[in-house]
mmCIF file of C-alpha atoms in Angstrom:
data_model
loop_
_atom_site.group_PDB
_atom_site.id
_atom_site.type_symbol
_atom_site.label_atom_id
_atom_site.label_comp_id
_atom_site.label_asym_id
_atom_site.label_seq_id
_atom_site.Cartn_x
_atom_site.Cartn_y
_atom_site.Cartn_z
ATOM 1 C CA GLU A 1 -9.022 4.499 18.086
ATOM 2 C CA PRO A 2 -5.707 3.124 19.370
ATOM 3 C CA GLU A 3 -2.627 4.846 18.046
ATOM 4 C CA VAL A 4 1.138 4.744 18.197
ATOM 5 C CA THR A 5 2.612 7.612 20.185
ATOM 6 C CA GLN A 6 6.126 9.006 20.068
ATOM 7 C CA THR A 7 8.110 11.344 22.280
ATOM 8 C CA PRO A 8 9.552 13.855 21.978
ATOM 9 C CA SER A 9 8.020 15.405 18.888
ATOM 10 C CA HIS A 10 11.225 17.334 18.266
ATOM 11 C CA GLN A 11 14.712 16.648 19.607
ATOM 12 C CA VAL A 12 17.674 18.933 19.062
ATOM 13 C CA THR A 13 21.094 17.600 19.961
ATOM 14 C CA GLN A 14 24.752 18.284 19.404
ATOM 15 C CA MET A 15 26.831 16.065 17.162
ATOM 16 C CA GLY A 16 28.351 13.218 19.143
ATOM 17 C CA GLN A 17 25.633 13.165 21.778
ATOM 18 C CA GLU A 18 23.439 10.174 22.509
ATOM 19 C CA VAL A 19 19.717 10.395 21.922
ATOM 20 C CA ILE A 20 16.873 8.088 22.822
ATOM 21 C CA LEU A 21 13.658 8.262 20.889
ATOM 22 C CA ARG A 22 10.632 6.752 22.560
ATOM 23 C CA CYS A 23 7.576 5.058 21.193
ATOM 24 C CA VAL A 24 4.519 3.433 22.691
ATOM 25 C CA PRO A 25 3.138 0.931 20.170
ATOM 26 C CA ILE A 26 -0.485 -0.152 20.087
ATOM 27 C CA SER A 27 -1.025 -2.412 23.049
ATOM 28 C CA ASN A 28 -1.919 -5.719 21.390
ATOM 29 C CA HIS A 29 0.647 -5.426 18.630
ATOM 30 C CA LEU A 30 3.548 -7.831 18.483
ATOM 31 C CA TYR A 31 5.810 -6.380 15.789
ATOM 32 C CA PHE A 32 7.612 -3.083 16.109
ATOM 33 C CA TYR A 33 9.545 -1.026 13.611
ATOM 34 C CA TRP A 34 11.609 2.095 13.202
ATOM 35 C CA TYR A 35 11.796 4.047 9.970
ATOM 36 C CA ARG A 36 13.380 7.350 9.153
ATOM 37 C CA GLN A 37 12.749 10.020 6.551
ATOM 38 C CA ILE A 38 15.343 12.605 5.735
ATOM 39 C CA LEU A 39 13.694 15.843 4.673
ATOM 40 C CA GLY A 40 12.423 15.578 1.122
ATOM 41 C CA GLN A 41 13.450 11.952 0.745
ATOM 42 C CA LYS A 42 11.896 8.505 0.947
ATOM 43 C CA VAL A 43 10.773 6.737 4.084
ATOM 44 C CA GLU A 44 13.546 4.242 4.885
ATOM 45 C CA PHE A 45 13.274 1.070 6.936
ATOM 46 C CA LEU A 46 15.705 0.839 9.843
ATOM 47 C CA VAL A 47 14.790 -2.151 11.978
ATOM 48 C CA SER A 48 12.049 -4.561 12.950
ATOM 49 C CA PHE A 49 11.647 -6.142 16.358
ATOM 50 C CA TYR A 50 9.670 -9.157 17.476
ATOM 51 C CA ASN A 51 9.707 -11.339 20.557
ATOM 52 C CA ASN A 52 12.310 -9.141 22.207
ATOM 53 C CA GLU A 53 14.845 -9.350 19.471
ATOM 54 C CA ILE A 54 15.705 -7.723 16.175
ATOM 55 C CA SER A 55 14.166 -9.679 13.308
ATOM 56 C CA GLU A 56 15.592 -7.602 10.484
ATOM 57 C CA LYS A 57 17.689 -4.488 10.073
ATOM 58 C CA SER A 58 18.830 -2.374 7.191
ATOM 59 C CA GLU A 59 22.372 -1.304 6.384
ATOM 60 C CA ILE A 60 21.541 2.096 7.841
ATOM 61 C CA PHE A 61 21.101 0.460 11.242
ATOM 62 C CA ASP A 62 24.775 0.187 12.150
ATOM 63 C CA ASP A 63 26.494 -0.175 15.513
ATOM 64 C CA GLN A 64 25.508 3.362 16.475
ATOM 65 C CA PHE A 65 21.873 2.323 16.626
ATOM 66 C CA SER A 66 20.146 0.078 19.105
ATOM 67 C CA VAL A 67 16.566 -0.743 20.010
ATOM 68 C CA GLU A 68 15.032 -1.906 23.208
ATOM 69 C CA ARG A 69 11.701 -2.775 24.695
ATOM 70 C CA PRO A 70 12.487 -1.963 28.315
ATOM 71 C CA ASP A 71 9.009 -2.750 29.614
ATOM 72 C CA GLY A 72 5.683 -3.959 28.327
ATOM 73 C CA SER A 73 4.767 -0.737 26.618
ATOM 74 C CA ASN A 74 7.751 1.290 25.431
ATOM 75 C CA PHE A 75 9.937 0.709 22.397
ATOM 76 C CA THR A 76 13.047 2.860 22.112
ATOM 77 C CA LEU A 77 15.612 3.744 19.472
ATOM 78 C CA LYS A 78 19.000 4.861 20.730
ATOM 79 C CA ILE A 79 21.612 6.586 18.627
ATOM 80 C CA ARG A 80 24.885 6.442 20.520
ATOM 81 C CA SER A 81 26.868 9.213 18.913
ATOM 82 C CA THR A 82 24.793 11.330 16.602
ATOM 83 C CA LYS A 83 26.082 12.632 13.295
ATOM 84 C CA LEU A 84 24.802 15.516 11.213
ATOM 85 C CA GLU A 85 23.393 13.041 8.685
ATOM 86 C CA ASP A 86 21.206 11.472 11.382
ATOM 87 C CA SER A 87 18.972 14.538 11.178
ATOM 88 C CA ALA A 88 15.643 13.193 10.010
ATOM 89 C CA MET A 89 12.107 12.373 11.038
ATOM 90 C CA TYR A 90 12.033 9.049 12.841
ATOM 91 C CA PHE A 91 8.838 7.044 12.721
ATOM 92 C CA CYS A 92 7.906 4.167 14.962
ATOM 93 C CA ALA A 93 5.368 1.655 13.685
ATOM 94 C CA SER A 94 3.689 -1.450 14.995
ATOM 95 C CA SER A 95 1.585 -4.253 13.614
ATOM 96 C CA VAL A 96 -0.388 -7.187 14.921
ATOM 97 C CA THR A 97 1.219 -9.647 12.594
ATOM 98 C CA GLY A 98 4.381 -9.606 10.595
ATOM 99 C CA THR A 99 3.885 -12.125 7.879
ATOM 100 C CA GLY A 100 1.623 -12.698 4.944
ATOM 101 C CA GLY A 101 -1.986 -11.913 4.306
ATOM 102 C CA LEU A 102 -3.645 -8.687 5.169
ATOM 103 C CA TYR A 103 -1.383 -6.607 7.301
ATOM 104 C CA GLU A 104 -1.141 -2.998 8.258
ATOM 105 C CA GLN A 105 1.604 -1.152 9.979
ATOM 106 C CA PHE A 106 0.426 1.703 12.147
ATOM 107 C CA PHE A 107 2.808 4.635 12.215
ATOM 108 C CA GLY A 108 3.334 7.155 14.952
ATOM 109 C CA PRO A 109 3.506 10.904 14.336
ATOM 110 C CA GLY A 110 7.293 10.881 14.298
ATOM 111 C CA THR A 111 10.149 12.535 16.150
ATOM 112 C CA ARG A 112 12.042 15.190 14.284
ATOM 113 C CA LEU A 113 15.706 14.835 15.196
ATOM 114 C CA THR A 114 17.962 17.786 14.474
ATOM 115 C CA VAL A 115 21.692 17.266 14.951
ATOM 116 C CA LEU A 116 23.740 20.461 15.161
ATOM 117 C CA LEU B 1 10.884 -7.317 -3.636
ATOM 118 C CA ALA B 2 9.093 -6.217 -6.762
ATOM 119 C CA LYS B 3 10.091 -2.837 -8.145
ATOM 120 C CA THR B 4 7.241 -0.364 -8.485
ATOM 121 C CA THR B 5 6.825 2.595 -10.810
ATOM 122 C CA GLN B 6 4.250 5.314 -10.260
ATOM 123 C CA PRO B 7 3.886 8.891 -11.469
ATOM 124 C CA ILE B 8 5.876 11.452 -9.544
ATOM 125 C CA SER B 9 2.982 13.846 -9.252
ATOM 126 C CA MET B 10 -0.650 14.405 -10.178
ATOM 127 C CA ASP B 11 -2.991 17.352 -9.960
ATOM 128 C CA SER B 12 -6.729 17.248 -9.508
ATOM 129 C CA TYR B 13 -9.648 19.406 -8.489
ATOM 130 C CA GLU B 14 -12.034 18.915 -5.638
ATOM 131 C CA GLY B 15 -14.861 16.541 -6.415
ATOM 132 C CA GLN B 16 -13.030 14.684 -9.156
ATOM 133 C CA GLU B 17 -12.089 11.022 -9.122
ATOM 134 C CA VAL B 18 -8.366 10.403 -9.050
ATOM 135 C CA ASN B 19 -6.749 7.242 -10.357
ATOM 136 C CA ILE B 20 -3.115 6.560 -9.570
ATOM 137 C CA THR B 21 -1.578 3.648 -11.430
ATOM 138 C CA CYS B 22 1.382 1.662 -10.203
ATOM 139 C CA SER B 23 3.387 -0.670 -12.396
ATOM 140 C CA HIS B 24 4.948 -3.775 -10.849
ATOM 141 C CA ASN B 25 5.976 -6.092 -13.667
ATOM 142 C CA ASN B 26 8.020 -8.415 -11.449
ATOM 143 C CA ILE B 27 5.345 -9.108 -8.884
ATOM 144 C CA ALA B 28 5.694 -12.568 -7.336
ATOM 145 C CA THR B 29 2.913 -15.062 -6.781
ATOM 146 C CA ASN B 30 2.704 -14.477 -3.049
ATOM 147 C CA ASP B 31 3.059 -10.680 -3.186
ATOM 148 C CA TYR B 32 0.313 -8.350 -2.038
ATOM 149 C CA ILE B 33 -0.216 -4.790 -3.266
ATOM 150 C CA THR B 34 -0.571 -2.172 -0.574
ATOM 151 C CA TRP B 35 -1.095 1.571 -0.716
ATOM 152 C CA TYR B 36 -0.110 4.057 1.963
ATOM 153 C CA GLN B 37 -0.820 7.772 2.238
ATOM 154 C CA GLN B 38 1.459 10.340 3.851
ATOM 155 C CA PHE B 39 0.625 13.905 4.776
ATOM 156 C CA PRO B 40 3.469 16.380 5.340
ATOM 157 C CA SER B 41 5.260 15.840 8.650
ATOM 158 C CA GLN B 42 3.164 12.786 9.479
ATOM 159 C CA GLY B 43 3.750 9.061 9.385
ATOM 160 C CA PRO B 44 2.439 6.992 6.484
ATOM 161 C CA ARG B 45 -1.074 5.650 6.853
ATOM 162 C CA PHE B 46 -2.388 2.397 5.393
ATOM 163 C CA ILE B 47 -5.122 2.934 2.820
ATOM 164 C CA ILE B 48 -5.872 -0.378 1.160
ATOM 165 C CA GLN B 49 -4.419 -3.736 0.243
ATOM 166 C CA GLY B 50 -5.320 -6.343 -2.338
ATOM 167 C CA TYR B 51 -4.137 -9.468 -4.070
ATOM 168 C CA LYS B 52 -6.266 -9.594 -7.201
ATOM 169 C CA THR B 53 -9.443 -8.153 -8.768
ATOM 170 C CA LYS B 54 -11.044 -5.271 -6.921
ATOM 171 C CA VAL B 55 -10.995 -4.230 -3.311
ATOM 172 C CA THR B 56 -13.048 -1.375 -1.908
ATOM 173 C CA ASN B 57 -13.160 0.234 1.494
ATOM 174 C CA GLU B 58 -14.556 3.460 2.876
ATOM 175 C CA VAL B 59 -11.581 5.441 1.601
ATOM 176 C CA ALA B 60 -10.594 4.027 -1.782
ATOM 177 C CA SER B 61 -10.819 1.273 -4.335
ATOM 178 C CA LEU B 62 -7.982 -0.822 -5.650
ATOM 179 C CA PHE B 63 -8.183 -2.358 -9.092
ATOM 180 C CA ILE B 64 -5.834 -5.186 -9.967
ATOM 181 C CA PRO B 65 -5.953 -6.771 -13.442
ATOM 182 C CA ALA B 66 -5.658 -10.506 -13.926
ATOM 183 C CA ASP B 67 -1.930 -10.401 -14.713
ATOM 184 C CA ARG B 68 -1.283 -8.346 -11.534
ATOM 185 C CA LYS B 69 1.491 -6.423 -13.266
ATOM 186 C CA SER B 70 -0.126 -3.128 -12.362
ATOM 187 C CA SER B 71 -2.685 -1.741 -9.967
ATOM 188 C CA THR B 72 -4.778 1.397 -9.783
ATOM 189 C CA LEU B 73 -5.715 3.254 -6.635
ATOM 190 C CA SER B 74 -8.964 5.109 -7.130
ATOM 191 C CA LEU B 75 -9.961 7.986 -4.847
ATOM 192 C CA PRO B 76 -13.573 9.020 -5.438
ATOM 193 C CA ARG B 77 -14.468 12.714 -5.224
ATOM 194 C CA VAL B 78 -11.243 14.028 -3.761
ATOM 195 C CA SER B 79 -11.149 16.975 -1.406
ATOM 196 C CA LEU B 80 -8.366 19.358 -0.433
ATOM 197 C CA SER B 81 -7.555 17.089 2.488
ATOM 198 C CA ASP B 82 -6.570 14.304 0.101
ATOM 199 C CA THR B 83 -3.495 16.295 -0.887
ATOM 200 C CA ALA B 84 -0.713 13.932 0.117
ATOM 201 C CA VAL B 85 1.906 11.516 -1.148
ATOM 202 C CA TYR B 86 0.587 8.081 -2.109
ATOM 203 C CA TYR B 87 2.865 5.060 -2.053
ATOM 204 C CA CYS B 88 2.392 1.750 -3.825
ATOM 205 C CA LEU B 89 4.183 -1.144 -2.117
ATOM 206 C CA VAL B 90 4.450 -4.712 -3.325
ATOM 207 C CA GLY B 91 5.673 -7.591 -1.223
ATOM 208 C CA ALA B 92 4.902 -10.609 0.901
ATOM 209 C CA ASN B 93 7.359 -10.338 3.717
ATOM 210 C CA THR B 94 5.768 -7.793 5.967
ATOM 211 C CA ASP B 95 8.717 -7.544 8.269
ATOM 212 C CA LYS B 96 9.572 -4.267 6.579
ATOM 213 C CA LEU B 97 7.987 -1.824 4.211
ATOM 214 C CA ILE B 98 10.038 -0.539 1.300
ATOM 215 C CA PHE B 99 8.792 2.846 0.196
ATOM 216 C CA GLY B 100 9.497 4.393 -3.163
ATOM 217 C CA THR B 101 9.208 8.067 -3.931
ATOM 218 C CA GLY B 102 5.437 7.839 -4.263
ATOM 219 C CA THR B 103 2.987 10.036 -6.148
ATOM 220 C CA ARG B 104 2.477 13.540 -4.875
ATOM 221 C CA LEU B 105 -1.209 14.361 -5.335
ATOM 222 C CA GLN B 106 -2.185 18.030 -5.238
ATOM 223 C CA VAL B 107 -5.896 18.795 -5.045
ATOM 224 C CA PHE B 108 -6.994 22.289 -6.022
ATOM 225 C CA PRO B 109 -10.231 24.027 -5.059
#
């Protein structure tokens, strides 16, 4: 069964450093998402991406964050200058369609980001 | 987006049927009701989605009354591996999923 993959599974970084989290969505999917979950808290939407541009972003997704689809398979989340409060599990998701009707977002296993 | 309310936690024993009810009084006409499951340290996983009446798949059933102001996720004969957090989501714009705190289901042997 096709699945979303994410690398690395765990990333440790120093405050102020840049990190890039990588995701490979399911190959025929057109919509891509990033979510995060701080330990013990809710899953929070960060950004959605379609047709090579951001379609929606949350207030969490400020200028420190960026997303890119550098080739036909990868989808990346970059945090330019990490803060302690960026420590969380980051989930990538993808879906075939983004509007209406029966839809399902497929989530990857997550990258645990620890900012020291 | 319609606000949802569901129990914070539930306990059950293996082999029992578990029903988790979600209240969504402000559901809009074009909203769908979707349930996701999340195991510890894993991403959420889609379980089932419905608009009205009853939907059943190999994992669960979803009961939606005529007024659509609530819905019930039914898990038949749970096992230890069903221990997870279950989220009820209501919406039509699928460009993002808004998760609440969910219901933490603990299944005991």
